[in-house]
């Protein structure tokens, strides 16, 4: 949880503290300093920033949709999955994983056609990988290896028989028997936990009339997932106040503007026969107005 923020002036190497540990990080008012004020709007709930996340590919058919969830320990980070040209572009790490309550399976270390990167730290990260969408799947076998009348049609070859991709290809399939996707588990340090599982990636295949309408990601495809996250101690926002960004008054223009100001006696009483008459005890009288004009002087 974000507790506070500090604002410093670092002009020409200075380190002057203007605001020290202000708790106003959720829209509260902060004091005006150096001629401006700061307003912070913190995001306190974790989730996927859908407007920034997704595949870079825009062709047709599109890659399968993605699913992203916390596996064990959440971490303030963003991620990128890059699909390579060949199997062997990446390699998974052997890891025992709890796939159900009290049920543990070991994901083997195998060559893959993808790598996983932490965008937030700009590092490649380890991952565990269950390759389910192939022959001999040990989890949801019927859905992961559809055959016969249950097999879906390929969107690029609707008349062909479905064939599972080679081992190591990040993939997914869907048929009348259900949905099946490979599972990717990110392995990294998070808070006080070392070498732990943070998040899980899956693919979500779209299907219509038992014909796949999305495809497995291919070479050149990149998936980026950005999360909504609170401000953290790693965040630094730096901005510069340049002369062209500051309000200013041109002295010559100000002098010329004074010539446009009309100066009249003060006060100046006026009345008009068009004014309505007010009835009073002493009879009628004309309503009068007072105009006051002030001369504006250049500061």
Short mmCIF file of C-alpha atoms in Angstrom, two decimals:
data_model
loop_
_atom_site.label_atom_id
_atom_site.label_comp_id
_atom_site.label_asym_id
_atom_site.label_seq_id
_atom_site.Cartn_x
_atom_site.Cartn_y
_atom_site.Cartn_z
CA UNK A 1 0.00 0.00 0.00
CA UNK A 2 1.27 3.49 -0.89
CA UNK A 3 1.79 5.56 2.26
CA UNK A 4 3.14 8.91 1.02
CA UNK A 5 5.23 10.75 -1.56
CA UNK A 6 8.05 13.30 -1.53
CA UNK A 7 8.65 16.16 -3.99
CA UNK A 8 12.18 17.46 -4.53
CA UNK A 9 13.70 20.25 -6.63
CA UNK A 10 16.73 18.77 -8.41
CA UNK A 11 17.60 21.78 -10.60
CA UNK A 12 21.35 22.00 -11.33
CA UNK A 13 22.10 19.07 -9.05
CA UNK A 14 20.18 20.44 -6.07
CA UNK A 15 18.20 18.17 -3.78
CA UNK A 16 15.80 20.54 -2.04
CA UNK A 17 12.78 18.89 -0.43
CA UNK A 18 9.60 20.85 -1.25
CA UNK A 19 7.06 18.35 0.09
CA UNK A 20 8.13 15.67 2.55
CA UNK A 21 6.17 12.42 2.85
CA UNK A 22 2.75 13.84 2.07
CA UNK A 23 -0.03 11.28 2.68
CA UNK A 24 -2.26 12.97 0.06
CA UNK A 25 -1.92 10.29 -2.62
CA UNK A 26 -5.63 9.78 -3.33
CA UNK A 27 -6.76 13.12 -4.70
CA UNK A 28 -6.08 15.15 -1.54
CA UNK A 29 -4.89 18.75 -1.68
CA UNK A 30 -1.18 19.44 -1.47
CA UNK A 31 0.30 22.88 -0.74
CA UNK A 32 1.25 25.24 -3.56
CA UNK A 33 5.01 25.26 -3.93
CA UNK A 34 7.27 26.92 -6.51
CA UNK A 35 4.09 28.33 -8.09
CA UNK A 36 2.31 25.02 -8.76
CA UNK A 37 0.49 22.25 -6.90
CA UNK A 38 0.59 18.45 -7.20
CA UNK A 39 -2.47 16.18 -7.24
CA UNK A 40 -1.99 12.40 -6.94
CA UNK A 41 -4.53 9.73 -7.92
CA UNK A 42 -3.32 6.38 -6.66
CA UNK A 43 -4.63 2.99 -7.82
CA UNK A 44 -4.92 0.69 -4.82
CA UNK A 45 -6.39 -2.42 -6.46
CA UNK A 46 -4.39 -4.88 -8.55
CA UNK A 47 -5.67 -5.94 -11.95
CA UNK A 48 -4.95 -6.05 -15.68
CA UNK A 49 -4.87 -2.78 -17.59
CA UNK A 50 -6.92 -4.07 -20.52
CA UNK A 51 -6.49 -0.91 -22.61
CA UNK A 52 -2.69 -1.38 -22.71
CA UNK A 53 -2.50 -5.18 -22.76
CA UNK A 54 -2.80 -7.66 -25.62
CA UNK A 55 -1.12 -9.11 -28.68
CA UNK A 56 0.73 -6.83 -31.09
CA UNK A 57 -0.59 -8.85 -34.07
CA UNK A 58 -3.56 -7.41 -35.95
CA UNK A 59 -3.96 -9.91 -38.82
CA UNK A 60 -6.78 -12.39 -39.36
CA UNK A 61 -7.21 -14.83 -37.76
CA UNK A 62 -5.83 -13.30 -34.57
CA UNK A 63 -3.86 -15.17 -31.89
CA UNK A 64 -5.85 -16.79 -29.11
CA UNK A 65 -6.98 -14.51 -26.33
CA UNK A 66 -4.94 -14.60 -23.13
CA UNK A 67 -5.70 -15.28 -19.48
CA UNK A 68 -3.52 -13.85 -16.69
CA UNK A 69 -3.90 -14.60 -12.97
CA UNK A 70 -1.97 -14.62 -9.71
CA UNK A 71 -0.56 -18.07 -9.04
CA UNK A 72 1.02 -17.64 -5.61
CA UNK A 73 2.47 -14.22 -4.77
CA UNK A 74 1.48 -11.02 -6.57
CA UNK A 75 4.20 -8.63 -7.65
CA UNK A 76 4.17 -5.06 -8.95
CA UNK A 77 5.28 -5.80 -12.51
CA UNK A 78 4.36 -5.96 -16.20
CA UNK A 79 5.21 -8.82 -18.57
CA UNK A 80 5.98 -9.66 -22.18
CA UNK A 81 5.87 -13.04 -23.93
CA UNK A 82 7.88 -13.07 -27.17
CA UNK A 83 7.30 -15.85 -29.71
CA UNK A 84 10.49 -17.00 -31.43
CA UNK A 85 11.10 -18.54 -34.84
CA UNK A 86 11.96 -22.04 -33.62
CA UNK A 87 11.58 -24.40 -30.68
CA UNK A 88 14.69 -23.78 -28.60
CA UNK A 89 14.25 -20.01 -28.65
CA UNK A 90 13.49 -20.36 -24.93
CA UNK A 91 13.64 -23.07 -22.28
CA UNK A 92 11.45 -23.74 -19.27
CA UNK A 93 12.61 -24.56 -15.73
CA UNK A 94 11.75 -27.82 -13.98
CA UNK A 95 9.40 -27.08 -11.11
CA UNK A 96 6.90 -28.90 -8.89
CA UNK A 97 3.55 -27.09 -9.04
CA UNK A 98 0.32 -27.51 -7.13
CA UNK A 99 -2.22 -27.90 -9.95
CA UNK A 100 -5.10 -28.62 -7.58
CA UNK A 101 -5.73 -28.69 -3.86
CA UNK A 102 -3.14 -31.13 -2.54
CA UNK A 103 -2.24 -32.29 -6.08
CA UNK A 104 1.33 -31.66 -7.21
CA UNK A 105 2.86 -32.30 -10.62
CA UNK A 106 6.37 -31.62 -11.88
CA UNK A 107 6.68 -29.44 -14.95
CA UNK A 108 9.74 -30.64 -16.91
CA UNK A 109 12.48 -28.46 -18.35
CA UNK A 110 11.96 -28.40 -22.13
CA UNK A 111 12.81 -26.23 -25.12
CA UNK A 112 10.08 -23.76 -26.07
CA UNK A 113 9.31 -21.32 -28.86
CA UNK A 114 8.89 -18.37 -26.47
CA UNK A 115 10.57 -16.34 -23.74
CA UNK A 116 9.11 -14.36 -20.84
CA UNK A 117 10.30 -10.88 -19.83
CA UNK A 118 9.52 -8.65 -16.87
CA UNK A 119 9.00 -5.25 -18.53
CA UNK A 120 8.97 -3.45 -15.19
CA UNK A 121 12.50 -4.60 -14.30
CA UNK A 122 13.64 -5.03 -17.93
CA UNK A 123 14.80 -8.61 -17.28
CA UNK A 124 14.21 -12.02 -18.82
CA UNK A 125 12.61 -14.26 -16.19
CA UNK A 126 12.46 -18.01 -15.60
CA UNK A 127 9.22 -19.88 -16.12
CA UNK A 128 7.72 -23.32 -15.59
CA UNK A 129 5.69 -24.80 -18.43
CA UNK A 130 3.06 -27.51 -18.81
CA UNK A 131 2.69 -28.39 -22.50
CA UNK A 132 -0.87 -29.74 -22.49
CA UNK A 133 -2.07 -29.27 -26.05
CA UNK A 134 -0.48 -32.43 -27.42
CA UNK A 135 -0.62 -36.21 -27.31
CA UNK A 136 -0.24 -37.74 -23.87
CA UNK A 137 -1.49 -34.74 -21.90
CA UNK A 138 -1.75 -35.56 -18.20
CA UNK A 139 -4.20 -32.77 -17.29
CA UNK A 140 -7.67 -32.59 -18.90
CA UNK A 141 -6.52 -35.18 -21.44
CA UNK A 142 -9.83 -35.42 -23.34
CA UNK A 143 -10.01 -31.67 -23.93
CA UNK A 144 -6.29 -31.29 -24.60
CA UNK A 145 -6.06 -34.05 -27.20
CA UNK A 146 -9.37 -33.98 -29.10
CA UNK A 147 -9.68 -36.58 -31.84
CA UNK A 148 -12.24 -38.07 -34.21
CA UNK A 149 -15.55 -36.25 -34.38
CA UNK A 150 -14.51 -34.17 -31.38
CA UNK A 151 -11.56 -32.60 -33.19
CA UNK A 152 -12.04 -28.96 -34.24
CA UNK A 153 -11.25 -27.55 -37.67
CA UNK A 154 -8.29 -25.30 -38.32
CA UNK A 155 -9.36 -21.74 -39.31
CA UNK A 156 -6.66 -21.60 -41.98
CA UNK A 157 -7.44 -25.12 -43.28
CA UNK A 158 -11.12 -25.84 -42.44
CA UNK A 159 -11.13 -29.14 -44.33
CA UNK A 160 -8.07 -30.56 -42.59
CA UNK A 161 -7.99 -32.79 -39.52
CA UNK A 162 -6.77 -31.14 -36.32
CA UNK A 163 -3.20 -31.98 -35.37
CA UNK A 164 -1.59 -31.00 -32.09
CA UNK A 165 1.49 -28.77 -32.48
CA UNK A 166 4.97 -30.05 -31.59
CA UNK A 167 6.13 -30.08 -27.98
CA UNK A 168 7.30 -26.68 -26.79
CA UNK A 169 4.94 -24.57 -28.92
CA UNK A 170 2.83 -22.23 -26.78
CA UNK A 171 -0.66 -23.26 -27.85
CA UNK A 172 -4.29 -23.86 -27.01
CA UNK A 173 -7.25 -25.75 -28.45
CA UNK A 174 -11.00 -25.85 -28.01
CA UNK A 175 -13.63 -28.33 -29.15
CA UNK A 176 -17.00 -29.72 -28.11
CA UNK A 177 -15.13 -31.55 -25.33
CA UNK A 178 -13.97 -28.29 -23.76
CA UNK A 179 -11.09 -25.81 -23.59
CA UNK A 180 -7.42 -26.68 -23.11
CA UNK A 181 -4.36 -24.45 -22.90
CA UNK A 182 -0.69 -24.75 -22.12
CA UNK A 183 0.21 -23.29 -18.72
CA UNK A 184 3.08 -20.85 -18.17
CA UNK A 185 4.16 -19.99 -14.59
CA UNK A 186 6.45 -17.01 -13.98
CA UNK A 187 9.28 -17.74 -11.50
CA UNK A 188 10.90 -14.76 -9.74
CA UNK A 189 11.60 -13.09 -6.41
CA UNK A 190 8.62 -11.29 -4.88
CA UNK A 191 8.76 -9.39 -1.61
CA UNK A 192 10.28 -11.73 1.02
CA UNK A 193 9.77 -14.81 -1.18
CA UNK A 194 12.69 -16.04 -3.25
CA UNK A 195 12.36 -17.95 -6.52
CA UNK A 196 8.58 -18.26 -6.20
CA UNK A 197 5.66 -18.55 -8.61
CA UNK A 198 4.03 -15.17 -9.19
CA UNK A 199 1.64 -15.32 -12.16
CA UNK A 200 0.13 -17.80 -14.60
CA UNK A 201 -0.49 -17.33 -18.33
CA UNK A 202 -2.98 -19.32 -20.38
CA UNK A 203 -4.54 -18.99 -23.83
CA UNK A 204 -8.27 -18.84 -24.55
CA UNK A 205 -9.27 -20.28 -27.92
CA UNK A 206 -12.36 -18.96 -29.68
CA UNK A 207 -14.46 -21.45 -31.65
CA UNK A 208 -17.63 -21.31 -33.77
CA UNK A 209 -19.44 -24.39 -35.14
CA UNK A 210 -16.41 -26.44 -34.09
CA UNK A 211 -14.13 -24.31 -36.29
CA UNK A 212 -11.33 -22.47 -34.50
CA UNK A 213 -11.65 -18.72 -35.07
CA UNK A 214 -8.32 -17.83 -33.45
CA UNK A 215 -4.88 -19.38 -33.93
CA UNK A 216 -1.79 -20.32 -31.95
CA UNK A 217 0.69 -17.42 -31.64
CA UNK A 218 3.46 -17.49 -34.23
CA UNK A 219 6.91 -16.02 -34.83
CA UNK A 220 6.65 -12.24 -34.66
CA UNK A 221 3.73 -12.23 -32.21
CA UNK A 222 4.29 -10.54 -28.85
CA UNK A 223 1.94 -10.50 -25.88
CA UNK A 224 2.26 -7.66 -23.36
CA UNK A 225 0.32 -7.58 -20.10
CA UNK A 226 0.32 -4.36 -18.07
CA UNK A 227 -1.13 -4.30 -14.58
CA UNK A 228 -2.81 -1.55 -12.62
CA UNK A 229 -0.68 -0.95 -9.58
CA UNK A 230 -0.26 1.47 -6.68
CA UNK A 231 2.67 3.86 -6.55
CA UNK A 232 5.74 2.08 -5.22
CA UNK A 233 9.17 3.07 -3.94
CA UNK A 234 10.53 2.21 -7.39
CA UNK A 235 8.47 4.90 -9.12
CA UNK A 236 10.13 8.19 -10.07
CA UNK A 237 8.27 10.91 -11.97
CA UNK A 238 10.52 13.74 -13.16
CA UNK A 239 9.33 16.90 -14.91
CA UNK A 240 10.88 20.22 -15.94
CA UNK A 241 9.40 23.72 -15.71
CA UNK A 242 10.81 25.56 -18.76
CA UNK A 243 10.34 29.32 -19.33
CA UNK A 244 8.06 28.66 -22.31
CA UNK A 245 5.77 26.64 -20.03
CA UNK A 246 5.41 29.40 -17.43
CA UNK A 247 2.82 32.22 -17.58
CA UNK A 248 4.34 35.64 -18.32
CA UNK A 249 3.28 39.26 -19.03
CA UNK A 250 4.86 41.28 -21.83
CA UNK A 251 5.47 44.81 -20.49
CA UNK A 252 4.95 46.54 -23.86
CA UNK A 253 1.66 44.72 -24.42
CA UNK A 254 0.54 45.67 -20.92
CA UNK A 255 1.28 49.37 -21.57
CA UNK A 256 -0.63 49.32 -24.85
CA UNK A 257 -3.57 47.64 -23.14
CA UNK A 258 -3.84 50.61 -20.73
CA UNK A 259 -4.70 52.86 -23.69
CA UNK A 260 -7.87 50.85 -24.20
CA UNK A 261 -9.16 51.64 -20.69
CA UNK A 262 -11.73 54.47 -20.51
CA UNK A 263 -11.45 56.72 -17.46
CA UNK A 264 -14.56 58.68 -16.39
CA UNK A 265 -15.45 60.76 -13.29
CA UNK A 266 -16.14 58.73 -10.21
CA UNK A 267 -19.01 58.53 -9.33
CA UNK A 268 -21.07 59.41 -12.40
CA UNK A 269 -24.83 59.62 -11.91
CA UNK A 270 -27.16 58.89 -14.80
CA UNK A 271 -30.88 58.59 -15.32
CA UNK A 272 -33.21 58.05 -18.23
CA UNK A 273 -36.82 58.87 -19.03
CA UNK A 274 -37.08 55.24 -20.06
CA UNK A 275 -36.49 54.12 -16.48
CA UNK A 276 -39.55 52.80 -14.73
CA UNK A 277 -41.02 55.01 -12.01
CA UNK A 278 -41.16 53.88 -8.45
CA UNK A 279 -44.23 54.68 -6.40
CA UNK A 280 -43.60 56.06 -2.94
CA UNK A 281 -45.30 58.01 -0.25
CA UNK A 282 -44.16 61.32 -1.76
CA UNK A 283 -45.26 60.38 -5.26
CA UNK A 284 -43.31 59.07 -8.16
CA UNK A 285 -39.58 59.35 -8.62
CA UNK A 286 -37.08 58.30 -11.23
CA UNK A 287 -34.80 55.37 -10.44
CA UNK A 288 -31.14 56.35 -10.70
CA UNK A 289 -28.00 54.29 -11.13
CA UNK A 290 -24.41 54.97 -10.15
CA UNK A 291 -21.58 53.83 -12.38
CA UNK A 292 -18.15 53.61 -10.90
CA UNK A 293 -15.08 53.21 -13.06
CA UNK A 294 -11.61 52.45 -11.86
CA UNK A 295 -8.33 53.05 -13.57
CA UNK A 296 -6.22 49.94 -13.75
CA UNK A 297 -2.56 50.58 -13.26
CA UNK A 298 0.26 48.35 -14.39
CA UNK A 299 1.77 46.55 -11.40
#
